[in-house]
Coordinates of C-alpha atoms in Angstrom, one line a residue:
X1 CA 195.0 168.3 -64.4
X2 CA 192.0 170.0 -62.9
X3 CA 189.5 172.4 -64.1
X4 CA 187.6 174.9 -61.8
X5 CA 185.0 177.2 -62.9
X6 CA 182.7 179.8 -61.3
X7 CA 179.1 180.4 -62.6
X8 CA 177.2 183.0 -61.3
X9 CA 173.7 183.6 -62.0
X10 CA 173.0 187.1 -62.8
X11 CA 169.9 189.1 -64.3
X12 CA 171.3 188.6 -67.6
X13 CA 172.1 185.0 -67.2
X14 CA 175.0 183.2 -66.5
X15 CA 178.5 184.5 -66.3
X16 CA 181.4 182.1 -65.9
X17 CA 184.9 182.7 -64.9
X18 CA 187.9 180.4 -64.5
X19 CA 189.5 180.2 -61.3
X20 CA 192.7 179.0 -59.7
X21 CA 192.4 177.0 -56.5
X22 CA 195.9 177.1 -55.3
X23 CA 195.4 179.7 -52.8
X24 CA 192.2 178.2 -51.5
X25 CA 192.9 176.3 -48.3
X26 CA 189.4 175.7 -47.0
X27 CA 185.8 175.3 -47.8
X28 CA 185.2 178.6 -46.2
X29 CA 187.8 180.2 -48.6
X30 CA 186.1 178.5 -51.5
X31 CA 182.7 180.0 -50.4
X32 CA 184.1 183.5 -50.1
X33 CA 185.5 183.4 -53.6
X34 CA 182.3 182.3 -54.9
X35 CA 180.4 185.1 -53.0
X36 CA 182.8 187.6 -54.4
X37 CA 181.8 186.4 -57.9
X38 CA 178.2 187.6 -57.2
X39 CA 177.9 191.0 -55.6
X40 CA 174.3 190.8 -55.6
X41 CA 174.1 187.5 -53.7
X42 CA 172.9 185.4 -56.5
X43 CA 173.5 181.7 -56.7
X44 CA 177.1 181.0 -57.7
X45 CA 178.2 177.3 -58.6
X46 CA 181.9 176.2 -58.4
X47 CA 182.3 173.6 -60.9
X48 CA 185.4 171.2 -60.3
X49 CA 186.8 168.5 -62.2
X50 CA 189.8 166.3 -62.0
X51 CA 191.0 164.2 -65.0
X52 CA 187.9 162.9 -65.8
X53 CA 188.0 160.9 -62.5
X54 CA 185.7 163.1 -60.3
X55 CA 183.5 166.1 -60.3
X56 CA 182.3 168.3 -57.8
X57 CA 179.8 171.4 -57.5
X58 CA 179.7 173.6 -54.7
X59 CA 176.6 176.2 -54.6
X60 CA 176.8 179.2 -52.6
X61 CA 173.4 181.1 -52.3
X62 CA 174.2 184.6 -50.6
X63 CA 175.3 184.3 -47.1
X64 CA 173.7 180.7 -46.7
X65 CA 176.2 177.6 -46.1
X66 CA 177.5 176.4 -49.2
X67 CA 175.9 173.0 -50.5
X68 CA 178.3 170.3 -51.8
X69 CA 178.0 167.3 -54.1
X70 CA 181.1 165.1 -55.1
X71 CA 180.6 162.3 -57.8
X72 CA 183.3 160.0 -56.4
X73 CA 184.3 160.6 -52.6
X74 CA 187.1 158.1 -52.9
X75 CA 188.7 159.8 -56.1
X76 CA 188.2 163.3 -54.7
X77 CA 190.3 162.2 -51.5
X78 CA 193.2 161.8 -53.4
X79 CA 193.1 165.2 -54.6
X80 CA 194.0 168.2 -52.7
X81 CA 191.3 170.0 -54.5
X82 CA 188.7 167.2 -53.5
X83 CA 190.0 167.4 -50.0
X84 CA 188.6 170.9 -49.7
X85 CA 184.9 169.5 -50.4
X86 CA 185.2 166.3 -48.4
X87 CA 184.3 167.9 -44.8
X88 CA 183.7 165.6 -41.9
X89 CA 180.1 166.4 -42.1
X90 CA 179.8 165.3 -45.8
X91 CA 181.6 162.1 -45.1
X92 CA 179.2 161.5 -42.1
X93 CA 182.0 161.6 -39.5
X94 CA 182.1 163.1 -36.3
X95 CA 183.3 166.8 -36.9
X96 CA 186.6 167.3 -34.9
X97 CA 187.0 163.9 -33.9
X98 CA 190.8 163.0 -33.4
X99 CA 192.0 161.3 -36.5
X100 CA 194.7 159.3 -34.5
X101 CA 194.1 156.3 -32.6
X102 CA 193.1 156.4 -28.9
X103 CA 196.4 155.4 -27.0
X104 CA 194.6 154.1 -24.0
X105 CA 192.5 151.7 -25.9
X106 CA 195.3 150.4 -28.0
X107 CA 195.8 146.6 -28.0
X108 CA 199.6 146.1 -27.8
X109 CA 199.7 142.8 -29.3
X110 CA 203.0 143.3 -31.7
X111 CA 201.2 144.9 -34.4
X112 CA 202.0 148.6 -33.3
X113 CA 205.0 148.6 -35.6
X114 CA 203.1 148.7 -38.6
X115 CA 202.4 145.1 -38.9
X116 CA 198.7 144.2 -39.7
X117 CA 196.8 141.7 -37.8
X118 CA 195.9 138.3 -39.7
X119 CA 192.8 138.2 -41.4
X120 CA 191.0 135.5 -43.3
X121 CA 192.4 134.7 -46.8
X122 CA 190.6 137.3 -49.1
X123 CA 189.1 139.1 -46.1
X124 CA 190.0 142.6 -45.7
X125 CA 190.2 144.5 -42.4
X126 CA 187.7 147.2 -41.8
X127 CA 188.4 150.6 -42.1
X128 CA 186.0 153.0 -40.4
X129 CA 187.5 155.9 -42.1
X130 CA 187.3 154.7 -45.5
X131 CA 185.9 157.1 -48.1
X132 CA 183.4 155.5 -50.3
X133 CA 183.6 154.8 -54.1
X134 CA 180.4 156.9 -54.4
X135 CA 178.7 160.1 -54.7
X136 CA 178.5 162.1 -51.3
X137 CA 176.9 165.3 -50.6
X138 CA 173.5 166.9 -51.4
X139 CA 172.1 165.3 -54.4
X140 CA 169.4 167.6 -54.9
X141 CA 172.1 170.5 -55.2
X142 CA 170.9 171.5 -58.7
X143 CA 167.3 170.3 -58.6
X144 CA 165.7 173.7 -58.9
X145 CA 168.0 174.5 -62.0
X146 CA 166.9 171.3 -64.0
X147 CA 169.2 168.5 -62.9
X148 CA 167.6 166.3 -60.4
X149 CA 169.1 163.7 -58.2
X150 CA 168.8 160.8 -60.9
X151 CA 170.3 162.8 -63.6
X152 CA 173.1 164.1 -61.4
X153 CA 174.1 160.7 -60.2
X154 CA 173.9 159.5 -64.0
X155 CA 176.7 161.9 -65.1
X156 CA 180.0 160.7 -66.2
X157 CA 183.0 162.8 -64.8
X158 CA 184.3 163.2 -68.4
X159 CA 181.4 165.2 -69.6
X160 CA 179.8 166.2 -66.4
X161 CA 180.2 170.0 -66.4
X162 CA 179.5 170.4 -70.0
X163 CA 176.3 168.5 -69.3
X164 CA 175.4 170.6 -66.2
X165 CA 176.1 173.7 -68.0
X166 CA 174.1 172.8 -71.2
X167 CA 171.1 172.1 -68.9
X168 CA 171.6 175.7 -67.4
X169 CA 171.9 177.3 -70.6
X170 CA 175.5 178.2 -70.0
X171 CA 177.5 176.1 -72.2
X172 CA 179.0 179.0 -74.3
X173 CA 179.9 180.9 -71.2
X174 CA 181.8 177.9 -69.6
X175 CA 183.4 177.1 -72.9
X176 CA 185.0 180.5 -73.0
X177 CA 186.8 180.0 -69.8
X178 CA 187.6 176.1 -70.5

Protein backbone atom coordinates (compact mmCIF):
# COMPACT_ATOMS: atom_id res chain seq x y z
CA UNK A 1 0.00 0.00 0.00
CA UNK A 2 1.05 3.52 -0.60
CA UNK A 3 -0.28 6.90 0.41
CA UNK A 4 0.21 10.09 -1.57
CA UNK A 5 -1.05 13.54 -0.78
CA UNK A 6 -0.53 17.07 -2.00
CA UNK A 7 -0.05 19.87 0.53
CA UNK A 8 -0.43 23.28 -1.08
CA UNK A 9 0.48 26.42 0.85
CA UNK A 10 -2.10 29.16 0.46
CA UNK A 11 -2.82 32.53 2.06
CA UNK A 12 -5.08 30.70 4.53
CA UNK A 13 -2.58 27.96 5.44
CA UNK A 14 -2.06 24.50 4.03
CA UNK A 15 -4.64 22.69 1.93
CA UNK A 16 -4.40 18.94 1.46
CA UNK A 17 -5.71 16.65 -1.22
CA UNK A 18 -5.10 12.98 -1.74
CA UNK A 19 -3.89 11.97 -5.11
CA UNK A 20 -3.66 8.85 -7.22
CA UNK A 21 -0.32 8.29 -8.89
CA UNK A 22 -1.54 5.61 -11.28
CA UNK A 23 -1.66 8.02 -14.22
CA UNK A 24 1.64 9.71 -13.36
CA UNK A 25 4.45 8.29 -15.49
CA UNK A 26 7.29 10.77 -15.03
CA UNK A 27 8.63 13.28 -12.54
CA UNK A 28 7.49 15.97 -14.93
CA UNK A 29 3.91 14.63 -14.75
CA UNK A 30 4.12 14.69 -10.96
CA UNK A 31 5.38 18.28 -10.97
CA UNK A 32 2.53 19.30 -13.29
CA UNK A 33 0.04 17.63 -10.94
CA UNK A 34 1.52 19.59 -8.03
CA UNK A 35 1.44 22.88 -9.93
CA UNK A 36 -2.23 22.33 -10.75
CA UNK A 37 -2.96 22.14 -7.01
CA UNK A 38 -1.77 25.73 -6.53
CA UNK A 39 -2.88 28.21 -9.18
CA UNK A 40 -1.04 31.00 -7.32
CA UNK A 41 2.33 29.23 -7.84
CA UNK A 42 2.80 28.78 -4.10
CA UNK A 43 4.77 25.92 -2.59
CA UNK A 44 3.28 22.47 -3.08
CA UNK A 45 4.61 19.38 -1.35
CA UNK A 46 3.92 15.91 -2.71
CA UNK A 47 4.19 13.49 0.19
CA UNK A 48 4.50 9.79 -0.62
CA UNK A 49 4.94 6.83 1.69
CA UNK A 50 4.92 3.15 0.95
CA UNK A 51 4.19 0.46 3.53
CA UNK A 52 6.27 2.15 6.20
CA UNK A 53 9.43 1.24 4.29
CA UNK A 54 10.25 4.60 2.69
CA UNK A 55 8.88 8.08 2.20
CA UNK A 56 9.50 10.78 -0.33
CA UNK A 57 8.93 14.50 -0.53
CA UNK A 58 8.74 16.41 -3.78
CA UNK A 59 8.66 20.18 -3.48
CA UNK A 60 7.42 22.34 -6.32
CA UNK A 61 7.76 26.12 -6.04
CA UNK A 62 6.05 27.72 -9.01
CA UNK A 63 7.81 26.94 -12.27
CA UNK A 64 11.11 25.96 -10.64
CA UNK A 65 12.42 22.43 -11.08
CA UNK A 66 11.06 20.05 -8.46
CA UNK A 67 13.24 19.27 -5.45
CA UNK A 68 13.22 15.68 -4.21
CA UNK A 69 14.09 13.79 -1.04
CA UNK A 70 13.74 10.01 -0.64
CA UNK A 71 14.36 8.39 2.75
CA UNK A 72 15.65 5.02 1.45
CA UNK A 73 16.60 4.87 -2.20
CA UNK A 74 16.91 1.07 -2.33
CA UNK A 75 13.43 0.54 -0.86
CA UNK A 76 11.97 3.17 -3.19
CA UNK A 77 13.65 1.56 -6.20
CA UNK A 78 11.51 -1.53 -5.64
CA UNK A 79 8.36 0.57 -6.04
CA UNK A 80 6.88 1.97 -9.22
CA UNK A 81 6.14 5.19 -7.34
CA UNK A 82 9.65 5.38 -5.98
CA UNK A 83 11.08 4.94 -9.44
CA UNK A 84 9.31 8.17 -10.43
CA UNK A 85 11.45 10.04 -7.92
CA UNK A 86 14.79 8.27 -8.40
CA UNK A 87 16.18 10.16 -11.35
CA UNK A 88 19.68 9.54 -12.69
CA UNK A 89 20.70 12.94 -11.36
CA UNK A 90 19.37 12.14 -7.88
CA UNK A 91 21.32 8.86 -7.84
CA UNK A 92 24.50 10.47 -9.14
CA UNK A 93 24.39 8.69 -12.49
CA UNK A 94 25.11 10.15 -15.88
CA UNK A 95 21.71 11.10 -17.35
CA UNK A 96 20.83 9.13 -20.45
CA UNK A 97 23.66 6.65 -20.00
CA UNK A 98 22.90 3.31 -21.59
CA UNK A 99 21.71 0.87 -18.92
CA UNK A 100 22.92 -2.16 -20.85
CA UNK A 101 26.49 -3.38 -21.21
CA UNK A 102 28.81 -1.98 -23.83
CA UNK A 103 29.05 -4.91 -26.24
CA UNK A 104 32.51 -3.86 -27.45
CA UNK A 105 33.95 -4.04 -23.93
CA UNK A 106 32.46 -7.40 -22.90
CA UNK A 107 34.91 -10.06 -21.78
CA UNK A 108 33.37 -13.18 -23.29
CA UNK A 109 34.81 -15.67 -20.82
CA UNK A 110 31.88 -18.00 -20.43
CA UNK A 111 29.95 -15.78 -18.03
CA UNK A 112 27.76 -14.26 -20.71
CA UNK A 113 25.03 -16.85 -20.18
CA UNK A 114 24.09 -15.50 -16.77
CA UNK A 115 26.90 -17.21 -14.86
CA UNK A 116 28.63 -15.01 -12.35
CA UNK A 117 32.36 -14.61 -12.10
CA UNK A 118 33.99 -16.29 -9.12
CA UNK A 119 34.64 -14.08 -6.11
CA UNK A 120 36.41 -14.69 -2.84
CA UNK A 121 34.24 -16.42 -0.22
CA UNK A 122 31.98 -13.84 1.43
CA UNK A 123 32.97 -11.18 -1.08
CA UNK A 124 30.27 -9.59 -3.18
CA UNK A 125 30.92 -8.55 -6.72
CA UNK A 126 30.71 -4.78 -7.11
CA UNK A 127 27.66 -3.28 -8.79
CA UNK A 128 28.16 0.24 -10.06
CA UNK A 129 24.43 0.74 -10.49
CA UNK A 130 23.53 -0.32 -6.95
CA UNK A 131 21.01 1.95 -5.30
CA UNK A 132 22.04 2.94 -1.77
CA UNK A 133 20.10 1.93 1.34
CA UNK A 134 20.22 5.53 2.47
CA UNK A 135 18.52 8.86 1.88
CA UNK A 136 19.08 10.63 -1.42
CA UNK A 137 18.15 14.03 -2.66
CA UNK A 138 17.82 17.52 -1.25
CA UNK A 139 18.27 17.20 2.50
CA UNK A 140 17.34 20.88 2.96
CA UNK A 141 14.06 20.51 1.04
CA UNK A 142 12.04 21.51 4.12
CA UNK A 143 14.67 23.64 5.87
CA UNK A 144 12.83 26.92 5.44
CA UNK A 145 9.63 25.25 6.68
CA UNK A 146 11.11 24.16 10.01
CA UNK A 147 12.57 20.72 9.26
CA UNK A 148 16.31 20.80 8.78
CA UNK A 149 18.55 18.06 7.42
CA UNK A 150 19.17 16.46 10.81
CA UNK A 151 15.45 16.27 11.64
CA UNK A 152 14.54 14.99 8.17
CA UNK A 153 17.13 12.20 8.28
CA UNK A 154 15.93 11.18 11.76
CA UNK A 155 12.33 10.58 10.63
CA UNK A 156 11.06 7.00 10.57
CA UNK A 157 9.15 5.98 7.46
CA UNK A 158 6.16 4.82 9.53
CA UNK A 159 5.36 8.28 10.92
CA UNK A 160 7.36 10.69 8.76
CA UNK A 161 4.46 12.29 6.89
CA UNK A 162 2.53 12.89 10.10
CA UNK A 163 5.59 14.49 11.70
CA UNK A 164 6.22 16.68 8.68
CA UNK A 165 2.58 17.79 8.63
CA UNK A 166 2.69 18.51 12.36
CA UNK A 167 5.73 20.77 12.02
CA UNK A 168 4.07 22.57 9.10
CA UNK A 169 0.85 23.01 11.10
CA UNK A 170 -1.00 20.89 8.57
CA UNK A 171 -1.66 17.66 10.48
CA UNK A 172 -5.41 18.17 10.63
CA UNK A 173 -5.73 18.81 6.90
CA UNK A 174 -3.48 15.86 6.07
CA UNK A 175 -5.51 13.54 8.29
CA UNK A 176 -8.70 14.52 6.42
CA UNK A 177 -7.31 12.96 3.23
CA UNK A 178 -5.59 9.99 4.83
